[in-house]
Structures are given as C-alpha cells and as structure tokens.
Coordinates of C-alpha atoms and ligand atoms in Angstrom, one line a residue:
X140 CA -23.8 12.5 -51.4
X141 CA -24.6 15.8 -53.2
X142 CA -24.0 18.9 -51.1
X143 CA -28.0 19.7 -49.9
X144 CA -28.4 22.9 -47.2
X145 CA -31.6 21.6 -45.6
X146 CA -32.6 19.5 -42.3
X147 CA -33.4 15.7 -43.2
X148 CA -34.7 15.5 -40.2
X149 CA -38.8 15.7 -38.5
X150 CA -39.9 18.6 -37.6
X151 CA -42.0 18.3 -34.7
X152 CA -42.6 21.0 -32.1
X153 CA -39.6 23.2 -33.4
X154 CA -37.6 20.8 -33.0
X155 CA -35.6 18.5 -35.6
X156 CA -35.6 14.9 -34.5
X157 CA -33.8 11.9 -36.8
X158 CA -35.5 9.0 -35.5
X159 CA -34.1 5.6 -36.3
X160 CA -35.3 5.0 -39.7
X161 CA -34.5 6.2 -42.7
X162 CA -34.8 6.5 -46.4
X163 CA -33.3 8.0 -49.5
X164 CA -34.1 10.8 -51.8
X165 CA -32.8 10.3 -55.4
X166 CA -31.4 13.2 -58.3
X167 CA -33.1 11.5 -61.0
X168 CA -31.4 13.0 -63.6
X169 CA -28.3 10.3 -62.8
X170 CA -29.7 8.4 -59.8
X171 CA -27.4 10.2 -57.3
X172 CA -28.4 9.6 -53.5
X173 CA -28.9 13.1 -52.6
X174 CA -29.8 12.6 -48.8
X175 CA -31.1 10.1 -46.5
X176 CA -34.3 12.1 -44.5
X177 CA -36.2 10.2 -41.7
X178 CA -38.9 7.9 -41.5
X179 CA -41.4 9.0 -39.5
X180 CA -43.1 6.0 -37.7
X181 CA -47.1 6.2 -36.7
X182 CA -45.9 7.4 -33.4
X183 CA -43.8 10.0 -34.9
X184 CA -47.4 11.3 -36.6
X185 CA -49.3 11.3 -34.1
X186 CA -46.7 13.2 -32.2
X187 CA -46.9 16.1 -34.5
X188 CA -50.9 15.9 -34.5
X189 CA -49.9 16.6 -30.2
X190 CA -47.4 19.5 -31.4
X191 CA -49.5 21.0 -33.8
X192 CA -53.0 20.9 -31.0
X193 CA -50.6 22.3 -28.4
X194 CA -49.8 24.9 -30.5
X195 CA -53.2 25.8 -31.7
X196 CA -54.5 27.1 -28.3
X197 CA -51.9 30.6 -28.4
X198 CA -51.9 30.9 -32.4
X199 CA -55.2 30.9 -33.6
X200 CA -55.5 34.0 -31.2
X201 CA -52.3 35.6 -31.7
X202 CA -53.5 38.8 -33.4
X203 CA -54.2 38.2 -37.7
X204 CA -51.9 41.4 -38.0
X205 CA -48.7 39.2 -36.1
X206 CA -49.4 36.1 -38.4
X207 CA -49.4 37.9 -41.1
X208 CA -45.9 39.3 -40.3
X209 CA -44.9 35.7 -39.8
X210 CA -46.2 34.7 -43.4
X211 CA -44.4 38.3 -45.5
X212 CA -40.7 37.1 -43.1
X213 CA -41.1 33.7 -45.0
X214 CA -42.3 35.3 -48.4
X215 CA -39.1 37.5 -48.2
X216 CA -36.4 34.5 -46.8
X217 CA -38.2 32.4 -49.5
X218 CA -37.6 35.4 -52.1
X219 CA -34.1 36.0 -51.1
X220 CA -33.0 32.5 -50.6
X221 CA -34.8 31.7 -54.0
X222 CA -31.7 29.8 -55.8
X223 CA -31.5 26.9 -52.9
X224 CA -34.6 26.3 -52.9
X225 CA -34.4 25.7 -56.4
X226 CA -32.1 23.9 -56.2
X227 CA -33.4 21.4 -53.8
X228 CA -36.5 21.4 -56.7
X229 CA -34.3 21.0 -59.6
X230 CA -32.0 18.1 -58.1
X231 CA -35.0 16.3 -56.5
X232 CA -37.6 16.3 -58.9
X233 CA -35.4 16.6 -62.0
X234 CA -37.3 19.7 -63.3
X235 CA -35.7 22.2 -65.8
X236 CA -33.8 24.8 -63.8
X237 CA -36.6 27.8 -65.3
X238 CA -39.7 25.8 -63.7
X239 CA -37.4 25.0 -60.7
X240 CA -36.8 29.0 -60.3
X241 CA -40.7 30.2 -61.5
X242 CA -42.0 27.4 -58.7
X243 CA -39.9 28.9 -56.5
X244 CA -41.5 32.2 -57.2
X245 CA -45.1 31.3 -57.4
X246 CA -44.4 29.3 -54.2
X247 CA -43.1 32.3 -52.3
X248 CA -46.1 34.0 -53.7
X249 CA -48.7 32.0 -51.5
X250 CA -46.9 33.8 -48.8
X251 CA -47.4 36.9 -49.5
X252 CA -50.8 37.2 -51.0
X253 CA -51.7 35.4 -46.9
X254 CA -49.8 37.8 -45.6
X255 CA -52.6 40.2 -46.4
X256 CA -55.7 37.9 -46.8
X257 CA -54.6 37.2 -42.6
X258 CA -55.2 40.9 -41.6
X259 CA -58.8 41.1 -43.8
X260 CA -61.3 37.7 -42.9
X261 CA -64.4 39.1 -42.9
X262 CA -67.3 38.5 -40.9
X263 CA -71.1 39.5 -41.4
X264 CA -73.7 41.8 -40.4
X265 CA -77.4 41.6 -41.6
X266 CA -81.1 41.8 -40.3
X267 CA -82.9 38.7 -40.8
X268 CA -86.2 38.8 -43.7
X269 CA -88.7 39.3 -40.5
X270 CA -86.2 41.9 -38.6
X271 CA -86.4 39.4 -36.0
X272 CA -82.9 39.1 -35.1
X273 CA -79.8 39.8 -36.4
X274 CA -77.6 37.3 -38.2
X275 CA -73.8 37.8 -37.4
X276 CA -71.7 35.8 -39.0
X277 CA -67.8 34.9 -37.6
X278 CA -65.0 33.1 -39.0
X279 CA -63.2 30.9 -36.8
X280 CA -59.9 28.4 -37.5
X281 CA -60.5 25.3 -38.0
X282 CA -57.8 23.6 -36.2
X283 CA -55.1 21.4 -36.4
X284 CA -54.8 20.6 -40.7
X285 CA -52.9 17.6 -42.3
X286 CA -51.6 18.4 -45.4
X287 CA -50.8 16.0 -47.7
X288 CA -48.9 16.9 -51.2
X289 CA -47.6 15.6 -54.3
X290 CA -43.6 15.5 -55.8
X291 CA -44.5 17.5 -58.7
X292 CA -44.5 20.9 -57.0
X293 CA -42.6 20.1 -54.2
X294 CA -42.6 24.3 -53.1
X295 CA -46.1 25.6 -54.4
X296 CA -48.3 23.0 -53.5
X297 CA -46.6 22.5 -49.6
X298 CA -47.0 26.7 -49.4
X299 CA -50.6 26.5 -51.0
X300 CA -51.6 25.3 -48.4
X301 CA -49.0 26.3 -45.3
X302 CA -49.7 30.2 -46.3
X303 CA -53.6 30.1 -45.4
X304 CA -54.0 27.7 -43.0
X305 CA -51.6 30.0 -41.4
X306 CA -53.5 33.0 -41.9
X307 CA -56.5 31.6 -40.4
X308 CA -55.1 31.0 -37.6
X309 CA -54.8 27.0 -37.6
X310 CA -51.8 24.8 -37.3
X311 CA -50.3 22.4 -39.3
X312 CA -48.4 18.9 -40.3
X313 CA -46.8 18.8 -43.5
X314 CA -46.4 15.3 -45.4
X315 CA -44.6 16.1 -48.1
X316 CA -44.3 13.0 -50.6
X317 CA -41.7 10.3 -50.7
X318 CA -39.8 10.9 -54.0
X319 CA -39.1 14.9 -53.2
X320 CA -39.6 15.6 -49.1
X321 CA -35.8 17.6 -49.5
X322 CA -37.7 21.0 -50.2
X323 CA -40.8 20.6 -47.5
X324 CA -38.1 20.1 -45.0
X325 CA -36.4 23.6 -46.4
X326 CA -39.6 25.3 -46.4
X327 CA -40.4 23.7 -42.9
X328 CA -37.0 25.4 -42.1
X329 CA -38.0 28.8 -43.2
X330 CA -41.0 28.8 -41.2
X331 CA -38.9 28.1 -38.2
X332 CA -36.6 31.1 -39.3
X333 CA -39.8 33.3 -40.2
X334 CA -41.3 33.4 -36.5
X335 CA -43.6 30.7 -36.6
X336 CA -43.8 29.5 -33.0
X337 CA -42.9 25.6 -32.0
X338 CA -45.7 23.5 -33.5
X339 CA -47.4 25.8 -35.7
X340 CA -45.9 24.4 -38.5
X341 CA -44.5 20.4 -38.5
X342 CA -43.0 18.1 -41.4
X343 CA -43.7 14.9 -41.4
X344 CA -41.4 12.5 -44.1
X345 CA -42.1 9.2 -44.2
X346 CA -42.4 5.9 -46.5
X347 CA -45.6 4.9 -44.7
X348 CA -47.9 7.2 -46.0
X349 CA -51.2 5.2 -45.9
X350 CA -50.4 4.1 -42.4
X351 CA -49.5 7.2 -41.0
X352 CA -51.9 8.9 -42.3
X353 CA -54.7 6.6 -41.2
X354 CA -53.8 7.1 -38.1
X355 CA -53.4 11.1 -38.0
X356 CA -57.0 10.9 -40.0
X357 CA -58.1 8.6 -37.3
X358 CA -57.0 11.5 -34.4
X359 CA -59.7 13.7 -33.6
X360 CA -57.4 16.6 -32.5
X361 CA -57.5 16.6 -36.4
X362 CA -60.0 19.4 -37.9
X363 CA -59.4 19.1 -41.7
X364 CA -57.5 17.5 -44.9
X365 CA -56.0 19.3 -47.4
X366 CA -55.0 16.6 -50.2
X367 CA -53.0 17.2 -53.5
X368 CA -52.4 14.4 -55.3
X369 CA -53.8 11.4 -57.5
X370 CA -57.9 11.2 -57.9
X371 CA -57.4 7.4 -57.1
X372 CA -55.3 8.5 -53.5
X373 CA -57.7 11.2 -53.3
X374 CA -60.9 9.0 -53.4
X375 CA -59.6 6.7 -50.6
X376 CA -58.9 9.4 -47.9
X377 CA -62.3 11.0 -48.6
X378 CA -63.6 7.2 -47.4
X379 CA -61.3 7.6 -44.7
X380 CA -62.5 11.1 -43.7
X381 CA -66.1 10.8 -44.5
X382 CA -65.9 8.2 -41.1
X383 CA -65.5 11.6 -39.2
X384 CA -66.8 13.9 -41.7
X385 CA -63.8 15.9 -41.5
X386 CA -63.9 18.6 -43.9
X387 CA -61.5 17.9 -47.0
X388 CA -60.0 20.1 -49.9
X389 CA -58.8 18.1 -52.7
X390 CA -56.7 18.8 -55.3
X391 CA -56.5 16.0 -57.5
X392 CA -55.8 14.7 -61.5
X393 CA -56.3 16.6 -64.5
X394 CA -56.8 15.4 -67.9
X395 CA -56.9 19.5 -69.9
X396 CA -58.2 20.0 -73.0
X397 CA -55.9 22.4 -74.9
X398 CA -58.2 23.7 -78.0
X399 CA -57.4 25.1 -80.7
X400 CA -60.2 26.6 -82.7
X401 CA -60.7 27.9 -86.2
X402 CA -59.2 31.4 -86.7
X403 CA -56.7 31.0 -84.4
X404 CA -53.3 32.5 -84.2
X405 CA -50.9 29.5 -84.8
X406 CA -47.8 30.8 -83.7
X407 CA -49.3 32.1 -80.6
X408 CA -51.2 28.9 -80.2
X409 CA -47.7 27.3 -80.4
X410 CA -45.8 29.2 -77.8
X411 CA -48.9 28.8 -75.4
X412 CA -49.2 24.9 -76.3
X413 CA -45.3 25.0 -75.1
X414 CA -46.1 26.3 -71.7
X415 CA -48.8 24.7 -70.9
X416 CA -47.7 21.3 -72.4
X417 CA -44.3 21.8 -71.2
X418 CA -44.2 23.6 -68.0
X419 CA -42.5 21.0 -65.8
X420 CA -41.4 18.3 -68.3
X421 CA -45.6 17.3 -68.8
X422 CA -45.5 16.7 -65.2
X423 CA -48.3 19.3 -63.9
X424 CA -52.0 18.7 -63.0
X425 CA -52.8 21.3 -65.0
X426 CA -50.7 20.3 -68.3
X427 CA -52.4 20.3 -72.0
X428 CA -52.8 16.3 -71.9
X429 CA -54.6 16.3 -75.5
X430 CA -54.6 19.0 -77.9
X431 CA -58.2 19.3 -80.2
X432 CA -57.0 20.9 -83.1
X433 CA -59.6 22.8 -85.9
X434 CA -58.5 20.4 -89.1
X435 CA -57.2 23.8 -91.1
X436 CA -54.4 24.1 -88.8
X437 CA -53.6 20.4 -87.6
X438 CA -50.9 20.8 -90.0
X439 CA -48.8 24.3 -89.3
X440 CA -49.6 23.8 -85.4
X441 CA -48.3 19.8 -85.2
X442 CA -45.4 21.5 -87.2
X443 CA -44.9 24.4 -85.1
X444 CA -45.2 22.1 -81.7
X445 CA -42.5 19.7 -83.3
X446 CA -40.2 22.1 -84.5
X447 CA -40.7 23.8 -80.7
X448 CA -40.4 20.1 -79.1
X449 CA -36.9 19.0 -81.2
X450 CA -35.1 22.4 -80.2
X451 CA -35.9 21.7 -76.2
X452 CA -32.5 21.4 -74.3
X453 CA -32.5 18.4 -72.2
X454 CA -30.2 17.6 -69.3
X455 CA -30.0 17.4 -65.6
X456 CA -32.6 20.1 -64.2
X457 CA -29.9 21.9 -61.8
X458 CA -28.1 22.7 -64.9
X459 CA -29.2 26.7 -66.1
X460 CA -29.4 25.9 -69.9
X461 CA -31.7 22.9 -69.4
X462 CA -35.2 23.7 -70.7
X463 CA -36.3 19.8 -70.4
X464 CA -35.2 17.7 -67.3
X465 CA -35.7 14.6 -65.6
X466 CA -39.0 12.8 -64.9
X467 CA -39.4 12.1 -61.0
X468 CA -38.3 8.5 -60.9
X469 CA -37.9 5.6 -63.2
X470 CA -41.5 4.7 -62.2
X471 CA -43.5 7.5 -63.5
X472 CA -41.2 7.5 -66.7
X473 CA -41.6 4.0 -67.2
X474 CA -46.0 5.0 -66.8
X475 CA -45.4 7.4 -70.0
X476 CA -43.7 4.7 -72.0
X477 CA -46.4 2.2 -71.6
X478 CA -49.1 4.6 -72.6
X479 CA -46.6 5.5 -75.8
X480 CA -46.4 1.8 -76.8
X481 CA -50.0 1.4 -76.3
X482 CA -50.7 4.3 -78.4
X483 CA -48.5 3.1 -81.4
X484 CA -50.3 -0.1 -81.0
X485 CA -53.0 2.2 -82.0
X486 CA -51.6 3.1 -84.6
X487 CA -50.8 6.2 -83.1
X488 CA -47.5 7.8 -85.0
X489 CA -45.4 8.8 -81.9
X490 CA -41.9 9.5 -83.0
X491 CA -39.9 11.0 -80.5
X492 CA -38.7 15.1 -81.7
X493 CA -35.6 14.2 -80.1
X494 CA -33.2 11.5 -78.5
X495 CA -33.7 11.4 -75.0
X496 CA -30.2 11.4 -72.7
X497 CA -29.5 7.4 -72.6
X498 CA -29.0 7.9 -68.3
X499 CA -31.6 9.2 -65.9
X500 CA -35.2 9.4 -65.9
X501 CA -35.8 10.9 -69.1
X502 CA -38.4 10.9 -71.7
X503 CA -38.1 12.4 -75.3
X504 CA -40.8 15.2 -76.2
X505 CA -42.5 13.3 -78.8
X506 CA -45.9 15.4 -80.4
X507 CA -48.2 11.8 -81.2
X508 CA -50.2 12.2 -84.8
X509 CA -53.5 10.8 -85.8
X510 CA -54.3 10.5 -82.4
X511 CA -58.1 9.1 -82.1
X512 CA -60.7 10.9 -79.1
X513 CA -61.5 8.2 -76.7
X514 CA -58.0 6.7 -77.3
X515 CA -55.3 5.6 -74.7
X516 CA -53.8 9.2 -74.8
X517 CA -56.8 10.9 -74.2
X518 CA -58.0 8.9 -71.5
X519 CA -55.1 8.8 -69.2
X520 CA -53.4 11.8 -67.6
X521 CA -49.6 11.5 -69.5
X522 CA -47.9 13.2 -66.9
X523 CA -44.8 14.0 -69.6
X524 CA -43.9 15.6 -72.8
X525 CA -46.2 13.9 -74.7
X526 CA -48.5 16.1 -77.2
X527 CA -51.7 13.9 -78.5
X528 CA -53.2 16.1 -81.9
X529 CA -56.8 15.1 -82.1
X530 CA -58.3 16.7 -85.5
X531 CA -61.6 18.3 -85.3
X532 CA -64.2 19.5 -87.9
X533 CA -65.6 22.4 -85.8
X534 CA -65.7 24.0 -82.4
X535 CA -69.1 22.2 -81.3
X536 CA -67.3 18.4 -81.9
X537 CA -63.8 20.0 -79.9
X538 CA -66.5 21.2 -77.1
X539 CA -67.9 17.8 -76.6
X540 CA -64.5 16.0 -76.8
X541 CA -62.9 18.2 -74.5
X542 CA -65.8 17.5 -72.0
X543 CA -66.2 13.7 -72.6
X544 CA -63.9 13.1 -69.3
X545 CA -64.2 12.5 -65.5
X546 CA -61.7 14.9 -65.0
X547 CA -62.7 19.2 -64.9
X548 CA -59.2 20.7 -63.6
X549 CA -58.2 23.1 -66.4
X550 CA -58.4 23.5 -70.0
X551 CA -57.2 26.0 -72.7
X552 CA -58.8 27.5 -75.4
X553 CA -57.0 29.3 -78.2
X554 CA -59.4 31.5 -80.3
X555 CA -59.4 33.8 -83.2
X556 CA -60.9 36.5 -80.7
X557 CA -60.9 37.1 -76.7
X558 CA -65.2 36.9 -77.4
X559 CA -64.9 33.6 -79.1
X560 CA -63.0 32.4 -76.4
X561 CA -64.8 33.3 -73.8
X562 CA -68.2 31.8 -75.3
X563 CA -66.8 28.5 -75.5
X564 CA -64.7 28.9 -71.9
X565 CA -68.2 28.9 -70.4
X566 CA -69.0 25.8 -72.4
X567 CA -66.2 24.0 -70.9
X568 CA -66.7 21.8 -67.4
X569 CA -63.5 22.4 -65.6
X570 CA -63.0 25.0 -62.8
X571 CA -60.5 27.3 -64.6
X572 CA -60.1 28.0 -68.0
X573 CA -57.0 29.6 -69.5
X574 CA -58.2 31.6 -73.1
X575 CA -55.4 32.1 -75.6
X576 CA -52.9 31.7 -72.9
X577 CA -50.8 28.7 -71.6
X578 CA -50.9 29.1 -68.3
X579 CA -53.5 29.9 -65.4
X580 CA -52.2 29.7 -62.2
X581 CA -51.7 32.6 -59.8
X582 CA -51.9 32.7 -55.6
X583 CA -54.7 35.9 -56.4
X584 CA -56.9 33.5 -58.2
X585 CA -59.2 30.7 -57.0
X586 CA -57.5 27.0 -58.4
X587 CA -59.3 24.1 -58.2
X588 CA -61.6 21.6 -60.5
X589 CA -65.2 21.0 -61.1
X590 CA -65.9 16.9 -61.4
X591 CA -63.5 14.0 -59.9
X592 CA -60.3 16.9 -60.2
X593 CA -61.2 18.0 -56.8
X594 CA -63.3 19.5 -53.9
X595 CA -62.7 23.4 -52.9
X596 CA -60.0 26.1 -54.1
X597 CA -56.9 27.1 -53.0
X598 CA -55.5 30.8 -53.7
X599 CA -57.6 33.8 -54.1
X600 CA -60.0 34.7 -51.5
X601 CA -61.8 31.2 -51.7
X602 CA -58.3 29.4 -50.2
X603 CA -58.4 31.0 -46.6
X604 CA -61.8 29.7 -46.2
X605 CA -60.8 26.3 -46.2
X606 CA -59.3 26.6 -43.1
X607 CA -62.1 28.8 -41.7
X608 CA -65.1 27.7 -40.0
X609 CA -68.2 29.7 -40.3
X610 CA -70.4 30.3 -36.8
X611 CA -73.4 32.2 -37.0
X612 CA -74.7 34.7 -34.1
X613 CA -78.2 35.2 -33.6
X614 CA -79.0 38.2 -32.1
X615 CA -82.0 40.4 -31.1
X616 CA -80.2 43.7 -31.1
Ligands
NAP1330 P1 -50.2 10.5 -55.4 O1 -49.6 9.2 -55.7 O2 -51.7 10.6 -55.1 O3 -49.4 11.0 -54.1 C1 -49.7 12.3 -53.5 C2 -49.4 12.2 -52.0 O4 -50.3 11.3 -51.4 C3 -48.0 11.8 -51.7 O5 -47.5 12.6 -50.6 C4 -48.1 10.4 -51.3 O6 -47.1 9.9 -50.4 C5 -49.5 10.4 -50.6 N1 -50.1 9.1 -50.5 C6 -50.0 8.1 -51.4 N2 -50.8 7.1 -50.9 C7 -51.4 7.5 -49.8 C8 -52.3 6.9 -48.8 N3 -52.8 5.7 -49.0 N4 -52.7 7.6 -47.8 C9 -52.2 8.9 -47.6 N5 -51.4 9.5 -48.5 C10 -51.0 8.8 -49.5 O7 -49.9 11.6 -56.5 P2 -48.5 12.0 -57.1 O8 -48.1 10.9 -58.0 O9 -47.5 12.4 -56.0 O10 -48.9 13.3 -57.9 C11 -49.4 13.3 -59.1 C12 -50.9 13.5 -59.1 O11 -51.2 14.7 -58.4 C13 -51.5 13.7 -60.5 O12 -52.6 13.0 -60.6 C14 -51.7 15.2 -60.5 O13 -52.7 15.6 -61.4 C15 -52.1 15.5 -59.1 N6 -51.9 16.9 -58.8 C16 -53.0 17.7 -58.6 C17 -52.8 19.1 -58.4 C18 -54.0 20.0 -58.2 O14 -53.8 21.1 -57.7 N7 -55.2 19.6 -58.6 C19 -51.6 19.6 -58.2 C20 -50.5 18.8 -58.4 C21 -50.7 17.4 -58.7 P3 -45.9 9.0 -51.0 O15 -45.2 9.8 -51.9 O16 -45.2 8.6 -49.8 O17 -46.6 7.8 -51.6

C-alpha cells in the first residue's frame, strides 16, 4: 500500500475509532489500493449526530473571536502542510498535480475568509413603519449540520462547508464520499490539530451512504443539510428532509454554457476555454460542458482548443509535470465513453487530440465537431475532457441555447468587450457568470446555481448564513 499520512479511521468525539468494517480507497491512475478507511455502520452515524449535539451546547457560545482563531490555525496548518494534502488529492482522485495544489489552496482559503466572517455576523436594529416597536433582529447557529460532499473536490467542497458552519457557531459530521474519503479524514485531522474541541468537527466514511444518512436525516438533534453532489442524489434527500423541513443548501449538477460571441478575442477565448473546460480533467460542476461558438470563429477557436487539448501532458496526477490525470474510477470514465459513442452515433466527429495512457482511468481530451444543440452532449453533464462546438449564427440563438437546460450553475461568456459581456451575462439563467474569463470561483464570492443546480450559496457573505438562524425581537423601547 502507498505511503498515505492520514487517519483511516472515524472521527467521532476527537477520537479515531476503526470499527470492524472496512473498505478501500483506489489511485486510479494504476488501480493501487492506497488505504483501507472504516465503514461507518448506522450506529457509528448516529454516534457522531450524539458527539456533534454534545458539543454544540459549549461551541456555539464560545466567543466568535476564539472560533475564528480555531478556523485561521487550520487555514495556516492547511497552508503550510499544502503538498500532503495534495497529495492525498492527486493520488485519490487522479487529478493533475496543478488542480491538486490550486484545490488545496482555494480549500485552505474557506478558512480563512471564516476566520473573519466569525468575528462580524451582524444583527439588526430598526423602528417598525408605525414606530410601534422596535424590530431587533439576531442570528443564532443552527445546530448540529450533516455535510454531505462529492469526490471531485475532495478539500474545497468538505472546507466549504466546515469553515462557516464553524464560524456560526454550529457543529458538524463530515461524510465525505466513497471513491476519495483519504483527504476529509486529513482535513478532519487538521481540525483536531487547529483547536477545534471533541465533537465539533466529526468524519464519517462509509459505503452505506443512503442508509446512514437516512438515519442521521431521520435524527432530530439534526438542524440542517448541506449537500454537494449529483441533482438526482440531491432531489432524493430534499424528499427525505422536506419530512422534517430541515433546512437544506444544495450544491448540485452543472451543465455551463461556455459562449463565444462575435468579436471575440480567440486566443484569449482559448486559454479561458482551457481552464474552464480543463480544470480538473472535465470533472468540475462548474466545467464548460458545451461551447456555443459565433460561426466566424468556429474554425480558429476548434483549432486553437485542439492544438491546446493534443499538447496536454497526461499521467498519474501525483506526478508534477502531469497537466491531465486520471478520472475518479473506471465508472465515471466508462459514463464519458458511452456519451462519446452515442455522440458519434450522431454523427458527432469526436476524434480523440491525443492517445490516452492504455492503464488507469483515463480518457483522451477529444474537442467533438459538428456537434448539434439538443444533442447527447449538450444534454448530459460530460464530467471529462470532452469539448462539444455548437455553431451559432448570432448572440440571440447562443442566448437561447445556452438557457434551454434544467441546469443554472455557471456559464461563461467571452465578448469582444467587458459591456457586451455583461449585457448578455444578465441574459443568462445560472447563478454566476464568469465574462471573458475561465474561471469563477473564489471563498469571497457567493457560489451557487439558479434552477435544479441548487438551493442557497456558499462563500461570500451569503455562506455563513446557512448555518445561521434568523430570530426576531420585538420590542417597545
Ligand atoms: P453523487 O453521486 O451525488 O454523490 C455525492 C455524495 O452523495 C457522495 O458523498 C455520495 O456518497 C453521497 N450519496 C450518494 N447517494 C446517496 C444517498 N442515497 N443518500 C445520501 N448520500 C448519498 O455525486 P458525485 O458523483 O460524487 O459528484 C458529482 C456531481 O456533483 C456532479 O453532478 C457535479 O456537478 C456535482 N457537484 C456540484 C458542485 C456544486 O457546488 N454545485 C460541486 C461539485 C460537484 P458515496 O460516494 O458513498 O456514494
């Protein structure tokens, strides 16, 4: 077994317990066993929900100011212990050794920008319309929070949501996903090392999710769900929650549109299509999953993107040179070839820019031609390095395509002119919108989709209050 520094076991009340069961965490880059990590049993969840409400009572009045120094101790651990962690990424997920390292980053990020949203909730002061009373408004944690997230951030999207529910003052269990749990037990680790009293913070691993999670959903010491993850997974834990109306954030599928409108800059265009196609192997909720291109540069940009796509180095993610790695598992890979078969059924020209390795997980960049909107490409979130070029005559006909979807995460708009792209940006029906740039995220700004991507925001000001409660005072002062 590969040489991993991290617990495998549960961390429950500050302590690590292996129970009897276990299961095993791939490399899938050559289908290594990298660890065996435990398999937390109903019991075992519900145990944490007891940890986490035992700790509750002393943190969620332990001053903002002393939380917050618990939250910058893990930014700076995380910051300075930044090439294990990833590491643990890299070898676990298969991810290129740069998205490894800038997750890393970005994940140690949520930290800090807590750190100081914890010392600044602010509460409310105003006279009522008829001077009647005063209306005081408070904000109070929510509670214990179950945080469920997905293998293709394995830091960002655990600290996402750790950092505020922290701040607020709430506790939380951690149930990290199956393929990649190596790095939530790290960061679980960290916390531990940061201060954070017994409790506070638990990880839960397990190959029961459904189960377990019923049953921690089920718990009313529970106060909220924070989900990242698949719409479909999504949509059957807000039936779940909606039997206790427990407040839920959701994070779920993307489906961007990356456009690219008349006047634009092609080789700018180009090197933002790279990010935010490429960022992670294709393997990001907020990845360019069709590309609507103005039919006077379909040519130079499918050329440019090509060119870009064959000279991608490709190879095991903990290796530094690699700039393409692994997909998560044989499973989703396998997903991505189906939809490219279906698509050359199509008549869709999808020859690959490159060979992929022959062992591992891999899947070739390939940018897909003569793509039709409304085809299989365009419907279904590719989750790899897949590029579908849909021509357009105009921006009006890319604006209606890019719409046409269930799905409102991100999408990208590339412009001759920052005007331009802000005009059609507010066209667009997704909750962020990245103009002639290939990337959006950042802890200091509000992420999160409009339509079935999602309920709520994370980050920015907007992601403490999902694990705040507002209580109104009213007062005749
Ligand atoms: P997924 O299959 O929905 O799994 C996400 C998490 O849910 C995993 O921890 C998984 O555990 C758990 N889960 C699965 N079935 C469950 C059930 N019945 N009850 C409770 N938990 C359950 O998604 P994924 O394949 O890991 O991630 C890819 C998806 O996440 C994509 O659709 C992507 O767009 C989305 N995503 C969204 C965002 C965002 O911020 N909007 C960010 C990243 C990813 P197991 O691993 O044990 O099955």
């Amino acid at each position: 077994m590969t040489d991993i520094a991290t617990p495998t076991g549960l961390l429950i009340a500050g302590e690590w317990q292996s129970g009897p069961d276990r299961f095993e965490v791939h490399d899938p880059s050559d289908y290594s066993v990298l660890a065996e990590v435990a398999d937390a049993s109903v019991a075992d969840g519900l145990d944490a929900v007891t940890a986490a409400h035992d700790a509750f009572a002393e943190w969620s009045v332990t001053p903002p100011r002393q939380r917050a120094e618990v939250l910058r101790k893990a930014f700076e651990i995380m910051t300075a212990e930044a090439d294990t962690c990833a590491r643990l990424i890299a070898l676990e997920n298969g991810k290129a050794w740069r998205d490894a390292m800038g997750e890393t980053i970005y994940a140690a990020e949520f930290f800090r920008w807590f750190s100081e949203e914890a010392a600044r909730i602010e509460g409310g002061f105003r006279y009522a319309p008829a001077r009647d009373k005063t209306i005081i408004t408070d904000h109070r944690p929510m509670g214990v929070a179950y945080m469920i997230t997905p293998w293709n951030f394995p830091a960002a999207m655990a600290t996402r949501k750790i950092a505020p529910a922290l701040a607020a003052g709430c506790t939380c269990i951690l149930k990290p996903p199956r393929e990649t749990p190596l790095t939530a037990l790290w960061i679980g680790d960290v916390m531990q090392r940061a201060g954070a009293p017994a409790g506070v913070v638990n990880v839960v691993t397990t190959s029961h999710a459904g189960e377990v999670s019923s049953a921690i959903l089920g718990d009313p010491r529970v106060a909220t769900l924070s989900f990242t993850g698949s719409t479909w997974v999504g949509k059957s834990l807000l039936k779940q929650t909606a039997e206790r109306v427990l407040p839920s954030s959701m994070e779920l599928g993307g489906n961007a549109p990356f456009l690219v409108l008349e006047g634009a800059d092609i080789d700018s265009a180009v090197a933002g299509a790279m990010i935010a196609k490429m960022r992670n192997g294709g393997s990001a909720c907020t990845a360019a999953n069709r590309f609507y291109v103005h039919e006077s540069l379909v040519e130079p940009f499918s050329a440019g993107l090509q060119e870009a796509f064959a000279g991608l180095r490709m190879g095991p993610g903990v290796e530094p040179t690699t700039e393409l790695g692994a997909m998560v598992s044989d499973i989703e890979r396998d997903k991505i070839l189906a939809l490219l078969d279906e698509a050359a059924g199509e008549g869709v020209d999808v020859t690959p820019a490159q060979q992929a390795p022959a062992t591992g997980a891999f899947v070739a960049p390939t940018v897909a031609r003569g793509v039709e909107h409304g085809s299989t490409l365009t419907r279904n979130e590719i989750f790899g390095p897949v590029a579908p070029i849909v021509s357009v005559a105009n921006t009006e006909e890319a604006v209606r395509m890019a719409n046409d979807t269930e799905f409102g995460l991100i999408s990208y708009v590339y412009a001759a002119d920052p005007g331009t792209g802000v005009k059609v940006a507010r066209q667009m029906e997704s909750g962020m919108v990245a103009i002639n740039r290939g990337i959006a995220s950042d802890p200091a700004a509000p992420f999160g989709g409009m339509k079935e991507s999602g309920l709520g925001r994370e980050g920015g000001f907007a992601g403490i209050h999902e694990f705040l409660e507002t209580q109104y005072f009213a007062v005749d002062l």
